mmCIF file of C-alpha atoms in Angstrom:
data_model
loop_
_atom_site.group_PDB
_atom_site.id
_atom_site.type_symbol
_atom_site.label_atom_id
_atom_site.label_comp_id
_atom_site.label_asym_id
_atom_site.label_seq_id
_atom_site.Cartn_x
_atom_site.Cartn_y
_atom_site.Cartn_z
ATOM 1 C CA MET J 12 -21.863 13.259 -19.963
ATOM 2 C CA LYS J 13 -18.513 11.641 -20.538
ATOM 3 C CA PHE J 14 -15.165 13.195 -19.514
ATOM 4 C CA LYS J 15 -11.579 12.298 -18.572
ATOM 5 C CA THR J 16 -9.781 13.256 -15.388
ATOM 6 C CA ASP J 17 -6.832 12.232 -13.154
ATOM 7 C CA GLY J 18 -7.767 10.899 -9.743
ATOM 8 C CA LEU J 19 -6.613 9.220 -6.565
ATOM 9 C CA ILE J 20 -8.711 6.522 -5.064
ATOM 10 C CA ILE J 21 -9.119 7.546 -1.352
ATOM 11 C CA LYS J 22 -11.715 4.953 -0.321
ATOM 12 C CA GLU J 23 -13.130 1.755 -1.798
ATOM 13 C CA GLN J 24 -15.964 -0.399 -0.931
ATOM 14 C CA SER J 25 -17.145 -3.853 -2.354
ATOM 15 C CA ILE J 26 -20.491 -3.830 -4.083
ATOM 16 C CA GLY J 27 -21.546 -7.400 -4.806
ATOM 17 C CA GLU J 28 -19.014 -10.007 -5.994
ATOM 18 C CA GLN J 29 -17.518 -8.104 -8.885
ATOM 19 C CA ASP J 30 -17.993 -4.258 -8.446
ATOM 20 C CA ARG J 31 -16.545 -1.492 -6.404
ATOM 21 C CA LEU J 32 -17.867 1.871 -5.209
ATOM 22 C CA VAL J 33 -14.825 4.223 -4.866
ATOM 23 C CA THR J 34 -14.329 7.754 -3.620
ATOM 24 C CA VAL J 35 -11.962 9.622 -5.810
ATOM 25 C CA LEU J 36 -10.124 12.889 -5.323
ATOM 26 C CA THR J 37 -10.022 14.217 -8.854
ATOM 27 C CA SER J 38 -8.320 17.102 -10.331
ATOM 28 C CA SER J 39 -11.305 18.594 -12.149
ATOM 29 C CA LYS J 40 -14.288 17.708 -9.974
ATOM 30 C CA GLY J 41 -12.782 17.358 -6.426
ATOM 31 C CA ILE J 42 -14.398 14.532 -4.416
ATOM 32 C CA ILE J 43 -16.688 12.254 -6.184
ATOM 33 C CA ARG J 44 -18.125 8.728 -5.664
ATOM 34 C CA ALA J 45 -18.105 6.464 -8.572
ATOM 35 C CA PHE J 46 -19.081 2.787 -9.408
ATOM 36 C CA SER J 47 -16.420 0.583 -11.069
ATOM 37 C CA LYS J 48 -18.119 -2.376 -12.690
ATOM 38 C CA GLY J 49 -16.255 -5.611 -12.708
ATOM 39 C CA ALA J 50 -13.229 -4.071 -10.799
ATOM 40 C CA LYS J 51 -12.802 -6.965 -8.346
ATOM 41 C CA ASN J 52 -12.053 -9.337 -11.205
ATOM 42 C CA ILE J 53 -8.359 -9.538 -11.402
ATOM 43 C CA LYS J 54 -8.562 -9.966 -15.287
ATOM 44 C CA ASN J 55 -10.119 -6.524 -15.521
ATOM 45 C CA GLN J 56 -7.765 -3.552 -16.035
ATOM 46 C CA LYS J 57 -9.681 -1.681 -13.502
ATOM 47 C CA CYS J 58 -8.947 -4.167 -10.755
ATOM 48 C CA ALA J 59 -5.607 -2.483 -9.949
ATOM 49 C CA SER J 60 -6.350 1.113 -11.136
ATOM 50 C CA THR J 61 -9.371 1.527 -8.879
ATOM 51 C CA GLN J 62 -7.910 0.202 -5.757
ATOM 52 C CA LEU J 63 -7.147 2.294 -2.597
ATOM 53 C CA LEU J 64 -4.221 4.715 -3.128
ATOM 54 C CA CYS J 65 -3.970 4.255 -6.812
ATOM 55 C CA TYR J 66 -3.444 7.436 -8.888
ATOM 56 C CA SER J 67 -5.215 6.807 -12.300
ATOM 57 C CA ARG J 68 -6.333 8.463 -15.476
ATOM 58 C CA MET J 69 -10.075 7.624 -15.765
ATOM 59 C CA THR J 70 -12.910 8.124 -18.217
ATOM 60 C CA LEU J 71 -16.099 8.829 -16.211
ATOM 61 C CA ASN J 72 -19.667 8.906 -17.226
ATOM 62 C CA LYS J 73 -22.182 10.982 -15.134
ATOM 63 C CA MET J 74 -25.458 9.466 -14.847
ATOM 64 C CA ARG J 75 -27.828 11.938 -13.012
ATOM 65 C CA ASP J 76 -26.336 12.071 -9.318
ATOM 66 C CA SER J 77 -23.770 9.277 -9.842
ATOM 67 C CA TYR J 78 -20.592 8.533 -11.814
ATOM 68 C CA ILE J 79 -19.509 5.307 -13.487
ATOM 69 C CA ILE J 80 -15.937 4.662 -14.377
ATOM 70 C CA GLY J 81 -15.668 3.532 -17.946
ATOM 71 C CA ASP J 82 -12.062 2.833 -17.993
ATOM 72 C CA ALA J 83 -9.011 3.573 -15.869
ATOM 73 C CA LYS J 84 -5.225 3.286 -16.318
ATOM 74 C CA SER J 85 -2.974 3.497 -13.350
ATOM 75 C CA ILE J 86 -0.331 6.253 -13.255
ATOM 76 C CA GLU J 87 1.181 5.625 -9.811
ATOM 77 C CA MET J 88 0.442 2.918 -7.327
ATOM 78 C CA PHE J 89 2.807 4.009 -4.442
ATOM 79 C CA MET J 90 4.018 0.487 -3.938
ATOM 80 C CA GLY J 91 6.378 1.572 -1.184
ATOM 81 C CA LEU J 92 3.528 2.185 1.053
ATOM 82 C CA ARG J 93 2.488 -1.360 1.103
ATOM 83 C CA ASN J 94 5.869 -2.469 2.541
ATOM 84 C CA ASN J 95 5.632 -0.041 5.593
ATOM 85 C CA MET J 96 2.565 -0.583 7.887
ATOM 86 C CA ASP J 97 3.104 2.791 9.727
ATOM 87 C CA ASN J 98 3.221 4.722 6.558
ATOM 88 C CA MET J 99 0.334 2.866 5.047
ATOM 89 C CA CYS J 100 -1.826 3.778 8.034
ATOM 90 C CA LEU J 101 -0.777 7.400 7.752
ATOM 91 C CA ALA J 102 -1.650 7.475 4.177
ATOM 92 C CA GLN J 103 -5.093 6.154 4.973
ATOM 93 C CA TYR J 104 -5.404 8.968 7.453
ATOM 94 C CA PHE J 105 -4.517 11.464 4.699
ATOM 95 C CA CYS J 106 -7.301 10.004 2.638
ATOM 96 C CA GLU J 107 -9.779 10.391 5.471
ATOM 97 C CA LEU J 108 -8.850 13.895 6.037
ATOM 98 C CA ALA J 109 -9.000 14.798 2.375
ATOM 99 C CA SER J 110 -12.426 13.277 2.184
ATOM 100 C CA ALA J 111 -13.559 15.543 4.989
ATOM 101 C CA VAL J 112 -12.386 18.814 3.716
ATOM 102 C CA CYS J 113 -11.644 18.741 0.010
ATOM 103 C CA PRO J 114 -14.202 20.358 -2.355
ATOM 104 C CA ARG J 115 -16.999 18.395 -4.166
ATOM 105 C CA GLU J 116 -17.926 19.009 -7.782
ATOM 106 C CA GLN J 117 -15.299 21.751 -7.922
ATOM 107 C CA ASN J 118 -11.690 21.983 -9.281
ATOM 108 C CA ALA J 119 -9.333 20.426 -6.738
ATOM 109 C CA GLU J 120 -6.095 20.264 -8.693
ATOM 110 C CA VAL J 121 -4.136 21.942 -5.860
ATOM 111 C CA CYS J 122 -5.376 19.500 -3.260
ATOM 112 C CA LEU J 123 -4.790 16.537 -5.400
ATOM 113 C CA LYS J 124 -1.098 17.722 -5.889
ATOM 114 C CA LEU J 125 -0.609 18.106 -2.222
ATOM 115 C CA MET J 126 -1.923 14.690 -1.624
ATOM 116 C CA LEU J 127 0.246 13.106 -4.233
ATOM 117 C CA ASN J 128 3.389 14.858 -3.137
ATOM 118 C CA SER J 129 2.756 13.725 0.462
ATOM 119 C CA LEU J 130 2.149 10.056 -0.579
ATOM 120 C CA TYR J 131 5.280 10.080 -2.755
ATOM 121 C CA LEU J 132 7.498 11.242 0.229
ATOM 122 C CA LEU J 133 5.872 8.576 2.478
ATOM 123 C CA SER J 134 6.286 5.853 -0.201
ATOM 124 C CA LYS J 135 9.977 6.676 -0.942
ATOM 125 C CA GLU J 136 10.638 7.455 2.800
ATOM 126 C CA LYS J 137 12.337 10.707 1.807
ATOM 127 C CA LYS J 138 11.220 12.612 4.840
ATOM 128 C CA PRO J 139 10.227 11.786 8.461
ATOM 129 C CA PRO J 140 6.647 10.743 8.551
ATOM 130 C CA LEU J 141 5.667 13.271 11.266
ATOM 131 C CA LEU J 142 7.170 16.114 9.155
ATOM 132 C CA VAL J 143 5.109 15.012 6.098
ATOM 133 C CA LYS J 144 2.070 14.659 8.328
ATOM 134 C CA ALA J 145 2.296 18.107 9.876
ATOM 135 C CA CYS J 146 2.784 19.728 6.484
ATOM 136 C CA PHE J 147 -0.085 17.840 4.857
ATOM 137 C CA GLU J 148 -2.580 18.649 7.784
ATOM 138 C CA MET J 149 -1.924 22.362 7.918
ATOM 139 C CA ARG J 150 -1.570 22.955 4.184
ATOM 140 C CA MET J 151 -4.754 20.882 3.407
ATOM 141 C CA LEU J 152 -6.701 22.815 6.032
ATOM 142 C CA ALA J 153 -5.400 26.181 4.720
ATOM 143 C CA LEU J 154 -6.492 25.183 1.244
ATOM 144 C CA SER J 155 -9.739 24.161 2.544
ATOM 145 C CA GLY J 156 -10.694 27.620 4.176
ATOM 146 C CA TYR J 157 -9.148 27.031 7.693
ATOM 147 C CA MET J 158 -5.991 29.097 7.301
ATOM 148 C CA PRO J 159 -4.802 30.382 10.660
ATOM 149 C CA ASP J 160 -3.092 33.650 11.172
ATOM 150 C CA LEU J 161 0.518 32.995 12.136
ATOM 151 C CA THR J 162 2.043 36.305 11.240
ATOM 152 C CA MET J 163 2.522 37.945 14.615
ATOM 153 C CA CYS J 164 1.289 37.996 18.196
ATOM 154 C CA ARG J 165 -2.385 38.869 18.122
ATOM 155 C CA GLU J 166 -1.918 41.218 21.261
ATOM 156 C CA CYS J 167 1.305 43.125 20.773
ATOM 157 C CA GLY J 168 2.271 42.541 17.195
ATOM 158 C CA VAL J 169 5.750 40.958 17.872
ATOM 159 C CA TYR J 170 6.874 38.644 15.137
ATOM 160 C CA GLU J 171 9.385 36.513 17.127
ATOM 161 C CA SER J 172 9.637 35.554 20.713
ATOM 162 C CA PRO J 173 11.537 32.667 22.582
ATOM 163 C CA LEU J 174 8.186 31.387 23.475
ATOM 164 C CA MET J 175 4.932 31.705 21.490
ATOM 165 C CA TYR J 176 1.493 30.195 22.224
ATOM 166 C CA PHE J 177 -0.800 28.808 19.535
ATOM 167 C CA LEU J 178 -4.591 29.169 20.244
ATOM 168 C CA PRO J 179 -6.190 26.196 18.286
ATOM 169 C CA GLN J 180 -9.797 27.363 18.897
ATOM 170 C CA LYS J 181 -9.020 30.677 17.288
ATOM 171 C CA GLY J 182 -6.160 29.988 15.002
ATOM 172 C CA PHE J 183 -3.714 32.654 16.045
ATOM 173 C CA LEU J 184 -0.564 33.315 18.107
ATOM 174 C CA VAL J 185 0.262 35.134 21.206
ATOM 175 C CA CYS J 186 3.758 35.733 22.737
ATOM 176 C CA GLY J 187 4.992 34.696 26.163
ATOM 177 C CA ASP J 188 4.732 38.273 27.433
ATOM 178 C CA CYS J 189 0.972 38.504 26.361
ATOM 179 C CA GLU J 190 -0.068 34.891 27.358
ATOM 180 C CA ASP J 191 -1.525 36.051 30.625
ATOM 181 C CA THR J 192 -3.967 38.339 28.866
ATOM 182 C CA ILE J 193 -5.641 35.524 26.932
ATOM 183 C CA THR J 194 -8.544 33.711 28.428
ATOM 184 C CA GLU J 195 -8.930 30.766 25.990
ATOM 185 C CA ALA J 196 -8.658 27.453 27.726
ATOM 186 C CA VAL J 197 -6.326 25.867 25.259
ATOM 187 C CA LYS J 198 -2.868 27.588 24.683
ATOM 188 C CA ILE J 199 -0.151 25.352 23.266
ATOM 189 C CA PRO J 200 3.503 26.509 24.051
ATOM 190 C CA MET J 201 5.975 26.454 21.077
ATOM 191 C CA SER J 202 9.679 26.923 20.951
ATOM 192 C CA LYS J 203 11.027 29.252 18.352
ATOM 193 C CA GLY J 204 11.928 26.355 15.979
ATOM 194 C CA VAL J 205 8.370 25.006 16.208
ATOM 195 C CA THR J 206 6.900 28.329 15.556
ATOM 196 C CA THR J 207 9.064 28.815 12.502
ATOM 197 C CA ALA J 208 8.023 25.393 11.251
ATOM 198 C CA LEU J 209 4.324 25.930 11.834
ATOM 199 C CA ARG J 210 4.564 29.235 9.753
ATOM 200 C CA HIS J 211 6.407 27.296 7.129
ATOM 201 C CA THR J 212 3.653 24.834 6.601
ATOM 202 C CA ILE J 213 1.229 27.556 5.807
ATOM 203 C CA TYR J 214 3.245 30.231 3.977
ATOM 204 C CA ALA J 215 5.974 28.362 2.206
ATOM 205 C CA ASP J 216 5.849 28.020 -1.575
ATOM 206 C CA ASP J 217 4.423 24.752 -2.743
ATOM 207 C CA GLY J 218 7.851 23.497 -4.026
ATOM 208 C CA ARG J 219 9.556 24.307 -0.626
ATOM 209 C CA LEU J 220 6.726 23.053 1.658
ATOM 210 C CA PHE J 221 8.508 19.940 3.009
ATOM 211 C CA SER J 222 12.107 21.541 2.778
ATOM 212 C CA PHE J 223 12.873 21.920 6.574
ATOM 213 C CA SER J 224 13.922 19.711 9.432
ATOM 214 C CA LEU J 225 13.239 19.488 13.242
ATOM 215 C CA PRO J 226 14.644 17.471 16.035
ATOM 216 C CA GLU J 227 12.343 14.620 16.946
ATOM 217 C CA ASP J 228 10.923 16.132 20.056
ATOM 218 C CA ASP J 229 10.112 19.377 18.290
ATOM 219 C CA LEU J 230 8.403 17.360 15.461
ATOM 220 C CA LYS J 231 6.267 15.749 18.121
ATOM 221 C CA GLN J 232 5.417 19.130 19.467
ATOM 222 C CA LEU J 233 4.539 20.406 16.077
ATOM 223 C CA ASN J 234 2.150 17.399 15.552
ATOM 224 C CA THR J 235 0.390 18.168 18.767
ATOM 225 C CA VAL J 236 -0.297 21.737 17.538
ATOM 226 C CA THR J 237 -1.580 20.416 13.988
ATOM 227 C CA GLU J 238 -3.702 17.721 15.461
ATOM 228 C CA THR J 239 -5.289 20.120 18.026
ATOM 229 C CA TYR J 240 -5.986 22.531 15.362
ATOM 230 C CA ILE J 241 -7.760 19.970 13.139
ATOM 231 C CA PHE J 242 -9.919 18.815 16.068
ATOM 232 C CA ASN J 243 -10.924 22.340 16.882
ATOM 233 C CA MET J 244 -11.626 23.342 13.456
ATOM 234 C CA LEU J 245 -13.513 20.311 12.257
ATOM 235 C CA GLU J 246 -14.901 19.275 15.572
ATOM 236 C CA ARG J 247 -14.339 15.521 14.899
ATOM 237 C CA ASN J 248 -11.889 12.742 15.519
ATOM 238 C CA PHE J 249 -10.442 10.603 12.803
ATOM 239 C CA LYS J 250 -10.428 6.772 13.293
ATOM 240 C CA THR J 251 -7.483 6.329 10.846
ATOM 241 C CA LEU J 252 -5.367 8.817 12.869
ATOM 242 C CA GLN J 253 -6.072 6.860 16.127
ATOM 243 C CA PHE J 254 -5.126 3.676 14.458
ATOM 244 C CA TYR J 255 -1.935 5.043 12.966
ATOM 245 C CA LYS J 256 -0.936 6.357 16.411
ATOM 246 C CA THR J 257 -1.608 2.852 17.917
ATOM 247 C CA ILE J 258 0.424 1.133 15.328
ATOM 248 C CA ALA J 259 3.331 3.681 15.403
ATOM 249 C CA ASN J 260 3.538 3.366 19.292
ATOM 250 C CA LYS J 261 3.640 -0.455 18.981
ATOM 251 C CA GLN J 262 6.381 -0.257 16.310
ATOM 252 C CA GLY J 263 8.310 2.262 18.424
#
């Protein structure tokens, strides 16, 4: 079966001297693995269009349980990422997270759009990396079936409080007045600004997802929340995230 689709290369692996095995986040088939024959030959058009973080239009052939890339033409290569080590490492973390949660053999157009928008903002340095990261993490988890309930305090129903607590093991909020009634071991305190921003990452329209700002300390607190939530929902660490944090700390 032959078909065309747009896809982003989120992982690449050398096969022999000339070929690549790539993991692709596609719009029509979600996450797939595909062979790209001759892709390591610099004279082959697929050399650039099937490298990591390249968004391409591809012709795919499905052969039983595997895919073969017939041809591929790059649409966007996000060249700005290659000039900024921090952002390149963060983009690789996005790829690893997407590979863990995006659907396979199903339409993933919304997930791909989120990925592309996030990479664009990193590549062009239009938003603080920690803001892009928090938005990407929470929205990607929400799209993948891990949406938290951030509407109100789970105990008393209050919407807003000077201090709210996020419970990453359960995915809901409690206010400062009700915090003592909750027995969960992990309760992350959040200021009003961080609570508003966290809600925004989940409930904002797609076109306004990245349209907010926070002071640097609040952005760090927001990222503590998002990372802890991911760890509790997926029960795993991400090597690319740890590497990004190591590089970012050295640069800072």
